[in-house]
Coordinates of C-alpha atoms in Angstrom, one line a residue:
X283 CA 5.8 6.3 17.9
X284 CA 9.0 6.7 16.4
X285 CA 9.7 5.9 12.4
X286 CA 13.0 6.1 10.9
X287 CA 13.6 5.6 7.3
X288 CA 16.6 3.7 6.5
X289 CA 18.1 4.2 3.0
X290 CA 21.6 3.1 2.8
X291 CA 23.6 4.7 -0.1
X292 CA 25.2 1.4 -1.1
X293 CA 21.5 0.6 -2.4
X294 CA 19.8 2.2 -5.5
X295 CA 18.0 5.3 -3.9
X296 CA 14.3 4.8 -3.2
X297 CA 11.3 5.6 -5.5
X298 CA 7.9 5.4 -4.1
X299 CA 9.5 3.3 -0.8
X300 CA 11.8 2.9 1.8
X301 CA 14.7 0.2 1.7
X302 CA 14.0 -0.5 5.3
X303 CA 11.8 1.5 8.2
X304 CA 12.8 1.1 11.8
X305 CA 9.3 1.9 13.8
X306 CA 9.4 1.5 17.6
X307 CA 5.7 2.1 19.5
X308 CA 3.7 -0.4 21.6
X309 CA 0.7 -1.2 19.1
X310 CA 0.8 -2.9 15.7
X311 CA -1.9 -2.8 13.4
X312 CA -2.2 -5.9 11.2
X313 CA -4.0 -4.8 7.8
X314 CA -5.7 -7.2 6.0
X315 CA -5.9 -7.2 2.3
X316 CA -7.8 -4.3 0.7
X317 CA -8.9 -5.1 -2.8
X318 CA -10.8 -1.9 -4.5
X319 CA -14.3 -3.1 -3.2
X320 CA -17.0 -0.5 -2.4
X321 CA -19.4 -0.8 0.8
X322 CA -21.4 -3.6 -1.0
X323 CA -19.0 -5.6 -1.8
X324 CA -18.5 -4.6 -5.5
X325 CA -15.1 -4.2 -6.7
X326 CA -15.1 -0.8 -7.9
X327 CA -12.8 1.3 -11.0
X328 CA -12.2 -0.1 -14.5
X329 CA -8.7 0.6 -14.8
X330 CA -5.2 -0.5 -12.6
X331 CA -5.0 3.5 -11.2
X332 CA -8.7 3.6 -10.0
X333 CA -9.0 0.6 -8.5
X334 CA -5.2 1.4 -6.5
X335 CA -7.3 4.2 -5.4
X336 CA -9.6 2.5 -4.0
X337 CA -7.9 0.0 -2.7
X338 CA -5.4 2.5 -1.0
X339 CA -8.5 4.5 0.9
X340 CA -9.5 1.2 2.3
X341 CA -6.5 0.4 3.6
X342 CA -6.4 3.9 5.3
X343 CA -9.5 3.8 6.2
X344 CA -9.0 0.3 8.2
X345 CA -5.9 1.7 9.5
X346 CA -7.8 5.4 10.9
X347 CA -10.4 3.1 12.0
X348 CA -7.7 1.0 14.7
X349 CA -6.6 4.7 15.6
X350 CA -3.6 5.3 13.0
X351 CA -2.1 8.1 10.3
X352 CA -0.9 7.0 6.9
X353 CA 2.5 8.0 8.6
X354 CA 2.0 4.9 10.8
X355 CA 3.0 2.8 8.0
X356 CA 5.7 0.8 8.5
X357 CA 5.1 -1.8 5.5
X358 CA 2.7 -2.0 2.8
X359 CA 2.8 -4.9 -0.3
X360 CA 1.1 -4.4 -3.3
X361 CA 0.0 -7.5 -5.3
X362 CA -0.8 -7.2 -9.0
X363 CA -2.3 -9.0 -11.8
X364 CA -0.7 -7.1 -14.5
X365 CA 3.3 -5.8 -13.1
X366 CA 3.7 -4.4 -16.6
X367 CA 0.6 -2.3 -16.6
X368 CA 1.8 -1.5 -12.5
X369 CA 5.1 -0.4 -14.5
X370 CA 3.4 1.4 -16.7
X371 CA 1.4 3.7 -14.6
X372 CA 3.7 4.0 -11.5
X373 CA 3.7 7.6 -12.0
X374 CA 0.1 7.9 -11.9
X375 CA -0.1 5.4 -9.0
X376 CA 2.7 7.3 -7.3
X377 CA 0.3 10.6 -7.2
X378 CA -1.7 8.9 -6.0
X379 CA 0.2 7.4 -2.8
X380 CA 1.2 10.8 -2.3
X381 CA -2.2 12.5 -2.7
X382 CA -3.5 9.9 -0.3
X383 CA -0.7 9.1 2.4
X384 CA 1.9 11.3 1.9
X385 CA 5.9 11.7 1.3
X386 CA 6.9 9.2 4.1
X387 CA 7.1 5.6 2.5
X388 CA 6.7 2.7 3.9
X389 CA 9.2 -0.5 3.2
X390 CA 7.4 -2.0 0.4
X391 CA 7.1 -4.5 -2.2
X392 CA 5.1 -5.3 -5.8
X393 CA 4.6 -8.9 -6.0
X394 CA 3.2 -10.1 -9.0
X395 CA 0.6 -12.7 -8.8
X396 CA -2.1 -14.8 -11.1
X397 CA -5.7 -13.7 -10.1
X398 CA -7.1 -12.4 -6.7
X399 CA -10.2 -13.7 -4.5
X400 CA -12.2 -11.8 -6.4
X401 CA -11.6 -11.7 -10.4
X402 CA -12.4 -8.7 -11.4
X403 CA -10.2 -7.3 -8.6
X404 CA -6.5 -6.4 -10.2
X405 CA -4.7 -5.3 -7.3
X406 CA -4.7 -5.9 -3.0
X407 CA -2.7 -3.5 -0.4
X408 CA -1.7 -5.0 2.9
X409 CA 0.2 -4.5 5.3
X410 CA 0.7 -3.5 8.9
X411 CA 1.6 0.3 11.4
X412 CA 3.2 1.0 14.7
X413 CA 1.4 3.1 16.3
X414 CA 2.3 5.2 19.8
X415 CA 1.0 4.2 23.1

């Protein structure tokens, strides 16, 4: 697989993301929603930065499971329930992207939204990979 990241200098420069990621390869991996649920179905972490944690190894772990890197990443969204308190500790969160999946970002987006499947659940990654033949 081949990943470029795309950040044009007429645009603000990137924190955290890409502005655009060009990925050519001949498998995509479609990643479903991963809220910060444990192995029994328990949504795990009290606060925003554990259960982003959480949420983030379970989208890595789907992602190692269908035979892909964090650097595979060509987009990832991240919904919220609380875009202040995402504001707020995007520094924290930010370490811990980078402790997790690295320095390359994928093209991605906070979208800020009422309540998720399950309620006590206060953020949801998706998103999708190329990976190499």
């Amino acid at each position: 697989m081949s990943v470029q990241r795309v950040n044009p200098p007429e645009l603000s420069p990137p924190a955290g993301f890409s502005h655009a990621v060009v990925a050519t390869g001949s498998r995509v991996v479609f990643l479903a929603g991963q809220t910060a649920l444990d192995g029994e179905g328990r949504v795990v972490g009290a606060t925003l930065p554990e259960q982003f944690g959480r949420a983030l190894a379970n989208l890595l772990t789907a992602l190692a499971a269908a035979g892909g890197t964090p650097a595979d990443l060509a987009r990832v969204s991240v919904y919220v329930t609380d875009v202040a308190a995402y504001r707020a500790h995007a520094a924290e969160l930010g370490g811990i992207w980078r402790a997790s999946a690295g320095r390359d970002y994928p093209a991605m987006a906070v979208v800020g939204i009422v309540r998720l499947w399950d309620e006590q659940a206060l953020v949801e990654l998706d998103g999708f990979a190329v990976l190499p033949d």
